[in-house]
Short mmCIF file of C-alpha atoms and ligand atoms in Angstrom, two decimals:
data_model
loop_
_atom_site.label_atom_id
_atom_site.label_comp_id
_atom_site.label_asym_id
_atom_site.label_seq_id
_atom_site.Cartn_x
_atom_site.Cartn_y
_atom_site.Cartn_z
CA UNK A 732 21.93 -14.91 0.28
CA UNK A 733 22.95 -17.46 -1.53
CA UNK A 734 22.36 -16.70 -4.97
CA UNK A 735 25.85 -15.93 -7.33
CA UNK A 736 26.62 -12.40 -8.88
CA UNK A 737 28.42 -12.20 -11.73
CA UNK A 738 31.10 -9.42 -12.35
CA UNK A 739 33.42 -8.40 -15.65
CA UNK A 740 37.25 -7.31 -14.43
CA UNK A 741 39.63 -5.36 -16.11
CA UNK A 742 41.89 -8.70 -16.79
CA UNK A 743 44.64 -7.09 -18.55
CA UNK A 744 44.51 -3.48 -20.67
CA UNK A 745 43.35 -3.12 -24.37
CA UNK A 746 44.92 -2.54 -27.46
CA UNK A 747 42.87 -1.26 -29.86
CA UNK A 748 39.18 -2.82 -29.45
CA UNK A 749 38.31 -4.69 -26.11
CA UNK A 750 38.77 -8.47 -27.57
CA UNK A 751 37.70 -11.46 -25.19
CA UNK A 752 41.50 -11.41 -23.22
CA UNK A 753 40.23 -7.49 -22.02
CA UNK A 754 37.68 -8.95 -19.88
CA UNK A 755 37.34 -11.83 -17.43
CA UNK A 756 33.85 -12.71 -16.17
CA UNK A 757 33.92 -14.18 -12.42
CA UNK A 758 30.81 -15.36 -9.92
CA UNK A 759 30.76 -14.80 -6.34
CA UNK A 760 28.08 -14.93 -3.53
CA UNK A 761 25.78 -11.80 -3.30
CA UNK A 762 26.85 -9.10 -1.29
CA UNK A 763 25.55 -7.90 1.85
CA UNK A 764 24.76 -4.43 2.80
CA UNK A 765 27.05 -3.23 5.98
CA UNK A 766 25.61 -0.40 8.26
CA UNK A 767 24.73 2.60 5.96
CA UNK A 768 24.94 1.04 2.72
CA UNK A 769 22.24 -1.03 0.16
CA UNK A 770 22.58 -3.73 -1.89
CA UNK A 771 21.34 -3.08 -6.27
CA UNK A 772 20.54 -5.74 -8.85
CA UNK A 773 22.12 -3.20 -11.83
CA UNK A 774 19.62 -3.75 -14.41
CA UNK A 775 20.89 -1.08 -17.52
CA UNK A 776 24.25 -0.82 -17.94
CA UNK A 777 25.37 2.76 -19.92
CA UNK A 778 27.41 1.99 -22.60
CA UNK A 779 29.56 5.35 -22.56
CA UNK A 780 33.58 5.46 -25.02
CA UNK A 781 35.16 7.17 -21.63
CA UNK A 782 34.92 3.64 -20.71
CA UNK A 783 37.23 2.85 -22.95
CA UNK A 784 39.98 5.52 -21.62
CA UNK A 785 39.31 4.63 -18.48
CA UNK A 786 40.96 1.17 -19.23
CA UNK A 787 44.17 2.60 -20.04
CA UNK A 788 46.82 2.99 -17.94
CA UNK A 789 46.74 6.59 -18.69
CA UNK A 790 46.07 9.92 -16.76
CA UNK A 791 42.64 11.30 -16.92
CA UNK A 792 39.85 12.99 -15.25
CA UNK A 793 39.27 9.90 -13.68
CA UNK A 794 41.71 6.75 -12.42
CA UNK A 795 42.31 3.61 -14.63
CA UNK A 796 40.29 1.20 -14.01
CA UNK A 797 42.84 -0.99 -11.91
CA UNK A 798 43.44 -4.58 -13.29
CA UNK A 799 41.52 -6.81 -11.85
CA UNK A 800 38.78 -4.65 -11.00
CA UNK A 801 35.41 -4.63 -12.23
CA UNK A 802 34.90 -2.37 -15.54
CA UNK A 803 33.36 0.86 -13.91
CA UNK A 804 30.47 2.11 -16.21
CA UNK A 805 27.34 4.11 -14.60
CA UNK A 806 24.07 1.88 -14.01
CA UNK A 807 20.94 1.59 -13.17
CA UNK A 808 19.10 -0.85 -10.57
CA UNK A 809 16.74 -1.39 -8.10
CA UNK A 810 18.15 -1.71 -4.39
CA UNK A 811 17.48 -5.65 -3.01
CA UNK A 812 18.45 -5.20 0.29
CA UNK A 813 19.02 -2.37 2.83
CA UNK A 814 21.01 -0.66 5.32
CA UNK A 815 20.63 2.84 4.18
CA UNK A 816 17.50 5.51 4.83
CA UNK A 817 18.96 7.08 1.71
CA UNK A 818 18.32 3.95 -0.50
CA UNK A 819 14.97 2.00 -0.13
CA UNK A 820 13.88 -0.76 -0.55
CA UNK A 821 12.95 -1.39 -4.02
CA UNK A 822 14.17 2.37 -4.58
CA UNK A 823 15.45 2.12 -9.14
CA UNK A 824 18.93 3.86 -8.28
CA UNK A 825 21.91 5.31 -10.41
CA UNK A 826 25.49 5.49 -9.72
CA UNK A 827 28.41 3.81 -11.44
CA UNK A 828 27.80 0.27 -10.57
CA UNK A 829 30.30 -1.08 -12.90
CA UNK A 830 29.50 -4.55 -15.17
CA UNK A 831 28.58 -6.74 -12.84
CA UNK A 832 25.28 -8.06 -11.24
CA UNK A 833 24.94 -6.44 -7.92
CA UNK A 834 26.73 -3.03 -6.72
CA UNK A 835 27.12 -2.25 -2.82
CA UNK A 836 26.12 1.75 -2.70
CA UNK A 837 27.49 3.73 0.27
CA UNK A 838 25.10 6.95 1.91
CA UNK A 839 27.66 7.97 3.50
CA UNK A 840 29.64 8.41 0.28
CA UNK A 841 26.41 9.25 -1.90
CA UNK A 842 27.46 7.03 -4.58
CA UNK A 843 24.25 7.15 -6.30
CA UNK A 844 21.10 9.19 -6.91
CA UNK A 845 17.39 7.46 -6.93
CA UNK A 846 15.36 7.89 -9.78
CA UNK A 847 11.94 8.78 -9.38
CA UNK A 848 9.26 6.35 -9.84
CA UNK A 849 8.18 6.16 -13.98
CA UNK A 850 10.76 6.79 -15.76
CA UNK A 851 11.30 4.50 -18.08
CA UNK A 852 15.28 3.49 -17.53
CA UNK A 853 16.04 3.72 -20.78
CA UNK A 854 15.96 7.50 -20.90
CA UNK A 855 16.86 7.34 -17.74
CA UNK A 856 20.13 6.50 -18.77
CA UNK A 857 20.56 8.56 -22.00
CA UNK A 858 18.06 11.74 -23.12
CA UNK A 859 17.80 12.30 -19.70
CA UNK A 860 20.67 10.85 -18.37
CA UNK A 861 24.87 11.37 -19.07
CA UNK A 862 24.32 11.94 -22.59
CA UNK A 863 21.38 14.15 -22.82
CA UNK A 864 22.79 16.63 -20.11
CA UNK A 865 26.19 16.59 -21.33
CA UNK A 866 24.02 18.08 -24.77
CA UNK A 867 22.08 19.96 -23.24
CA UNK A 868 24.92 21.76 -20.60
CA UNK A 869 27.56 21.25 -23.80
CA UNK A 870 26.00 22.94 -26.65
CA UNK A 871 24.15 25.56 -24.12
CA UNK A 872 27.31 26.76 -21.73
CA UNK A 873 30.09 26.39 -23.72
CA UNK A 874 28.64 26.49 -27.81
CA UNK A 875 26.66 29.21 -26.55
CA UNK A 876 24.33 29.21 -29.48
CA UNK A 877 22.72 32.63 -30.76
CA UNK A 878 19.30 32.85 -33.03
CA UNK A 879 20.05 32.57 -36.62
CA UNK A 880 23.89 30.65 -35.58
CA UNK A 881 25.14 28.12 -38.26
CA UNK A 882 25.86 24.99 -35.47
CA UNK A 883 27.88 21.77 -36.92
CA UNK A 884 28.40 19.04 -34.75
CA UNK A 885 30.23 15.73 -35.34
CA UNK A 886 29.26 12.31 -34.01
CA UNK A 887 25.94 13.46 -34.99
CA UNK A 888 23.92 10.22 -35.28
CA UNK A 889 25.13 9.00 -31.62
CA UNK A 890 23.82 9.31 -27.83
CA UNK A 891 25.08 13.05 -27.60
CA UNK A 892 25.41 14.36 -30.70
CA UNK A 893 21.43 13.56 -32.30
CA UNK A 894 20.60 15.77 -29.03
CA UNK A 895 23.17 18.75 -29.57
CA UNK A 896 21.62 19.55 -33.27
CA UNK A 897 18.16 19.23 -31.95
CA UNK A 898 19.01 21.26 -29.23
CA UNK A 899 20.35 23.88 -31.41
CA UNK A 900 17.50 23.77 -33.39
CA UNK A 901 14.65 24.32 -30.38
CA UNK A 902 17.13 27.43 -29.80
CA UNK A 903 17.15 28.60 -32.77
CA UNK A 904 19.98 28.38 -34.36
CA UNK A 905 20.37 29.21 -38.25
CA UNK A 906 21.79 26.04 -40.21
CA UNK A 907 22.27 22.92 -37.93
CA UNK A 908 24.97 20.36 -39.92
CA UNK A 909 25.36 16.95 -38.65
CA UNK A 910 28.75 14.58 -39.80
CA UNK A 911 28.18 11.32 -39.30
CA UNK A 912 29.71 7.68 -40.71
CA UNK A 913 27.10 6.54 -43.46
CA UNK A 914 23.87 7.50 -45.60
CA UNK A 915 21.22 6.01 -43.05
CA UNK A 916 22.07 7.82 -40.49
CA UNK A 917 23.01 11.00 -42.37
CA UNK A 918 19.33 10.18 -43.57
CA UNK A 919 18.15 10.11 -40.54
CA UNK A 920 19.59 12.99 -38.13
CA UNK A 921 17.93 14.86 -41.52
CA UNK A 922 14.28 12.89 -42.45
CA UNK A 923 13.93 12.69 -38.72
CA UNK A 924 15.57 14.77 -36.46
CA UNK A 925 15.00 17.83 -38.04
CA UNK A 926 19.17 18.95 -39.03
CA UNK A 927 19.49 21.28 -41.65
CA UNK A 928 21.94 18.92 -43.56
CA UNK A 929 24.14 16.43 -43.00
CA UNK A 930 27.83 15.23 -43.91
CA UNK A 931 28.80 11.63 -44.22
CA UNK A 932 32.55 11.92 -43.66
CA UNK A 933 33.53 8.05 -44.28
CA UNK A 934 32.27 9.06 -48.39
CA UNK A 935 32.38 12.87 -48.56
CA UNK A 936 34.99 15.61 -48.45
CA UNK A 937 34.38 17.07 -45.24
CA UNK A 938 36.14 20.82 -45.81
CA UNK A 939 34.66 20.91 -49.49
CA UNK A 940 30.84 20.48 -47.96
CA UNK A 941 31.74 22.08 -44.90
CA UNK A 942 32.76 25.31 -47.11
CA UNK A 943 29.71 24.35 -49.28
CA UNK A 944 27.05 24.21 -46.24
CA UNK A 945 28.89 27.26 -43.87
CA UNK A 946 29.55 29.93 -46.49
CA UNK A 947 29.20 32.06 -43.49
CA UNK A 948 31.54 29.79 -41.91
CA UNK A 949 30.26 27.82 -38.17
CA UNK A 950 29.57 29.79 -35.46
CA UNK A 951 29.40 26.90 -32.70
CA UNK A 952 31.51 23.05 -33.91
CA UNK A 953 30.33 20.65 -31.26
CA UNK A 954 33.54 18.13 -31.26
CA UNK A 955 32.57 14.85 -30.61
CA UNK A 956 35.40 12.93 -32.75
CA UNK A 957 38.55 14.97 -32.97
CA UNK A 958 41.49 13.98 -35.60
CA UNK A 959 40.60 15.51 -38.70
CA UNK A 960 37.19 16.13 -38.50
CA UNK A 961 38.23 18.70 -35.80
CA UNK A 962 40.84 20.14 -37.34
CA UNK A 963 38.61 20.13 -41.16
CA UNK A 964 35.91 22.36 -38.70
CA UNK A 965 38.96 24.61 -37.50
CA UNK A 966 39.95 25.47 -40.44
CA UNK A 967 36.17 26.89 -41.67
CA UNK A 968 35.10 28.67 -37.97
CA UNK A 969 33.22 32.30 -38.36
CA UNK A 970 34.47 35.25 -36.38
CA UNK A 971 34.28 34.69 -32.95
CA UNK A 972 33.23 30.91 -32.79
CA UNK A 973 32.72 28.80 -29.95
CA UNK A 974 34.40 25.38 -30.33
CA UNK A 975 33.20 22.71 -27.61
CA UNK A 976 35.66 19.84 -26.88
CA UNK A 977 33.22 17.13 -25.94
CA UNK A 978 34.57 13.86 -26.77
CA UNK A 979 37.83 12.93 -29.02
CA UNK A 980 36.58 8.77 -29.86
CA UNK A 981 38.78 9.03 -32.99
CA UNK A 982 41.61 8.67 -30.73
CA UNK A 983 40.52 6.70 -27.70
CA UNK A 984 41.21 3.57 -28.86
CA UNK A 985 45.23 4.65 -30.09
CA UNK A 986 46.54 7.23 -28.22
CA UNK A 987 49.99 6.91 -30.23
CA UNK A 988 48.56 7.78 -33.12
CA UNK A 989 46.23 10.87 -32.44
CA UNK A 990 45.96 12.83 -35.20
CA UNK A 991 47.86 17.14 -34.57
CA UNK A 992 45.70 19.59 -35.45
CA UNK A 993 47.21 21.80 -38.45
CA UNK A 994 44.48 24.39 -38.70
CA UNK A 995 44.22 25.33 -34.78
CA UNK A 996 46.26 28.79 -35.91
CA UNK A 997 42.93 29.78 -37.00
CA UNK A 998 41.54 30.26 -33.71
CA UNK A 999 43.72 33.78 -33.58
CA UNK A 1000 42.39 34.95 -37.12
CA UNK A 1001 38.90 34.29 -35.84
CA UNK A 1002 39.07 35.40 -32.63
CA UNK A 1003 37.72 31.95 -31.68
CA UNK A 1004 37.29 30.06 -28.08
CA UNK A 1005 37.72 25.59 -27.99
CA UNK A 1006 37.13 25.15 -24.44
CA UNK A 1007 36.88 21.67 -22.83
CA UNK A 1008 34.45 20.51 -21.08
CA UNK A 1009 32.87 17.67 -18.89
CA UNK A 1010 29.20 17.15 -17.68
CA UNK A 1011 30.21 16.02 -14.29
CA UNK A 1012 30.95 19.53 -13.60
CA UNK A 1013 27.24 19.92 -13.90
CA UNK A 1014 25.83 17.60 -11.98
CA UNK A 1015 24.06 20.05 -9.56
CA UNK A 1016 21.98 21.13 -12.47
CA UNK A 1017 21.10 18.10 -13.89
CA UNK A 1018 17.22 19.03 -12.49
CA UNK A 1019 17.46 22.16 -14.79
CA UNK A 1020 18.65 20.91 -18.03
CA UNK A 1021 16.38 17.32 -17.34
CA UNK A 1022 13.32 20.09 -17.20
CA UNK A 1023 14.08 21.69 -19.84
CA UNK A 1024 14.82 18.81 -22.18
CA UNK A 1025 11.30 17.23 -20.60
CA UNK A 1026 9.04 20.12 -22.51
CA UNK A 1027 11.28 19.29 -25.51
CA UNK A 1028 10.70 15.72 -25.18
CA UNK A 1029 6.98 16.35 -25.28
CA UNK A 1030 6.47 19.10 -28.01
CA UNK A 1031 8.44 16.46 -30.13
CA UNK A 1032 10.82 18.84 -30.65
CA UNK A 1033 13.56 16.47 -29.05
CA UNK A 1034 13.55 12.77 -29.90
CA UNK A 1035 16.18 10.43 -29.41
CA UNK A 1036 17.07 6.57 -29.71
CA UNK A 1037 18.28 3.99 -27.89
CA UNK A 1038 20.56 1.02 -29.21
CA UNK A 1039 19.87 -1.99 -26.44
CA UNK A 1040 22.19 -5.01 -26.58
CA UNK A 1041 20.90 -8.39 -24.45
CA UNK A 1042 23.49 -9.88 -21.30
CA UNK A 1043 26.25 -9.11 -19.02
CA UNK A 1044 28.34 -11.14 -21.11
CA UNK A 1045 28.30 -8.85 -23.94
CA UNK A 1046 28.79 -5.96 -22.11
CA UNK A 1047 32.60 -5.67 -23.95
CA UNK A 1048 31.02 -5.67 -27.48
CA UNK A 1049 28.37 -3.41 -26.84
CA UNK A 1050 31.48 -1.06 -26.28
CA UNK A 1051 32.95 -1.81 -29.49
CA UNK A 1052 30.00 -0.80 -31.40
CA UNK A 1053 30.85 3.04 -30.38
CA UNK A 1054 34.01 2.29 -31.92
CA UNK A 1055 32.70 0.48 -35.47
CA UNK A 1056 29.84 3.15 -35.59
CA UNK A 1057 27.54 -0.12 -34.84
CA UNK A 1058 24.91 2.61 -32.94
CA UNK A 1059 22.37 5.12 -33.66
CA UNK A 1060 21.81 6.78 -30.42
CA UNK A 1061 22.41 5.36 -27.25
CA UNK A 1062 23.93 2.20 -26.36
CA UNK A 1063 22.84 0.33 -23.20
CA UNK A 1064 23.10 -2.79 -22.42
CA UNK A 1065 20.24 -4.99 -20.37
CA UNK A 1066 21.52 -7.39 -17.88
CA UNK A 1067 20.37 -10.42 -18.16
CA UNK A 1068 20.02 -13.48 -14.90
CA UNK A 1069 22.94 -14.67 -13.83
P1 LIG B 36 27.22 7.58 -29.32
O1 LIG B 36 27.97 9.10 -30.68
O2 LIG B 36 26.54 7.50 -29.22
O3 LIG B 36 29.02 7.03 -30.19
C1 LIG B 36 30.09 7.26 -30.95
C2 LIG B 36 30.33 7.66 -31.86
O4 LIG B 36 31.52 7.70 -32.79
C3 LIG B 36 29.79 6.29 -33.10
O5 LIG B 36 27.98 5.54 -33.35
C4 LIG B 36 30.24 6.83 -34.00
O6 LIG B 36 29.71 6.87 -35.50
C5 LIG B 36 31.29 7.98 -33.84
N1 LIG B 36 32.72 7.07 -34.32
C6 LIG B 36 33.24 6.27 -33.49
N2 LIG B 36 35.05 6.05 -34.27
C7 LIG B 36 35.01 7.31 -34.90
C8 LIG B 36 35.64 7.84 -35.82
N3 LIG B 36 36.95 6.99 -36.23
N4 LIG B 36 35.42 9.07 -36.46
C9 LIG B 36 34.45 9.37 -36.39
N5 LIG B 36 33.63 9.14 -35.93
C10 LIG B 36 33.94 8.50 -35.25
O7 LIG B 36 29.16 8.15 -27.86
P2 LIG B 36 28.35 9.41 -27.35
O8 LIG B 36 28.13 8.51 -25.62
O9 LIG B 36 27.59 10.24 -27.33
O10 LIG B 36 30.28 9.75 -27.09
C11 LIG B 36 29.78 10.75 -27.54
C12 LIG B 36 31.37 11.54 -27.52
O11 LIG B 36 30.57 12.78 -26.41
C13 LIG B 36 32.42 10.94 -27.24
O12 LIG B 36 33.44 11.47 -27.41
C14 LIG B 36 32.53 10.83 -25.56
O13 LIG B 36 33.79 10.50 -24.99
C15 LIG B 36 31.95 12.24 -25.74
N6 LIG B 36 31.01 12.11 -24.02
C16 LIG B 36 31.76 13.55 -23.62
C17 LIG B 36 31.10 13.79 -22.18
C18 LIG B 36 31.64 14.71 -21.06
O14 LIG B 36 31.59 15.44 -20.11
N7 LIG B 36 32.93 15.52 -21.73
C19 LIG B 36 30.46 13.41 -21.59
C20 LIG B 36 30.00 12.22 -22.64
C21 LIG B 36 29.82 11.71 -23.58
P3 LIG B 36 29.68 7.58 -36.73
O15 LIG B 36 29.10 5.86 -37.23
O16 LIG B 36 29.23 8.04 -37.68
O17 LIG B 36 31.37 7.07 -37.01
#
């Protein structure tokens, strides 16, 4: 093969947002597969807040991205050359392929999954992908909402939070409150997605609104943001509440300034449980979650939005959208031609 292949590598560790110095575009030949490998033409990138955490030189659930390495990222693409029985020519596959035009997948390590024909790629990366499954397993396995419960979710107009609220309704929650930034997002989750109420954390008094909307306390709080919003929810828990620690996006750009929780002793008084959750622990059960999700989607009980950014070179800007709140729903990059 003689065509060229682009890759965005981590040139330096970011301070705050990902600016133009953080990533460097490199070009090289399209790779050839060795025995047991396949070459994938990457078409769609899943843009997730956790990518920003991998850019820091700090301990996490995966090692930091090394300087000079391709930025790690879940992606969907098509097998264009193969020496692997697992990845046939033309198959659509999902895996940690990174911000690049071409990736090698390895059958020995089973680094990618084949996606069935006919699945819309943006749906495969959102509602049936990592964020949809995060909402599903995080809420149902850790939050365990009961009929009539009051459920609160932050990041409520994002890929994960928007689905959490709708699953809670589908499972019979009594009141579902979403916390999101700005009047448009708040209107969308109530008017389009069926949340019972929204709190605009950029304009409202969050503790006062929580007390008003959840007079008997919060039974399940699904936390996507951490910081002062988590603290405000802790102050308003119901007896035996469950707090799902899914993410803390308010701290990803500046770990040093993370808010120290002052209301965690409410967990004692309310005999509540706060538990961290990683969707990676549920990969073996994705088919179960995807099956139930498909039913809700077909019944119109769960809707989703995607925010598509065009072009590999704009992947850093797409990542930044998650931190400025420039997205509604799942951020995906459509990779262009080199
Ligand atoms: P997303 O919600 O689609 O996008 C992130 C949203 O966070 C933005 O749209 C923005 O919405 C909000 N936000 C940004 N900075 C904020 C701040 N300082 N305070 C409050 N809200 C802020 O992203 P996602 O992919 O679905 O991820 C949501 C969370 O889930 C993240 O924390 C992510 O790390 C976590 N996650 C965890 C797992 C896991 O396995 N534990 C898996 C996937 C995702 P507003 O406009 O409303 O501010």
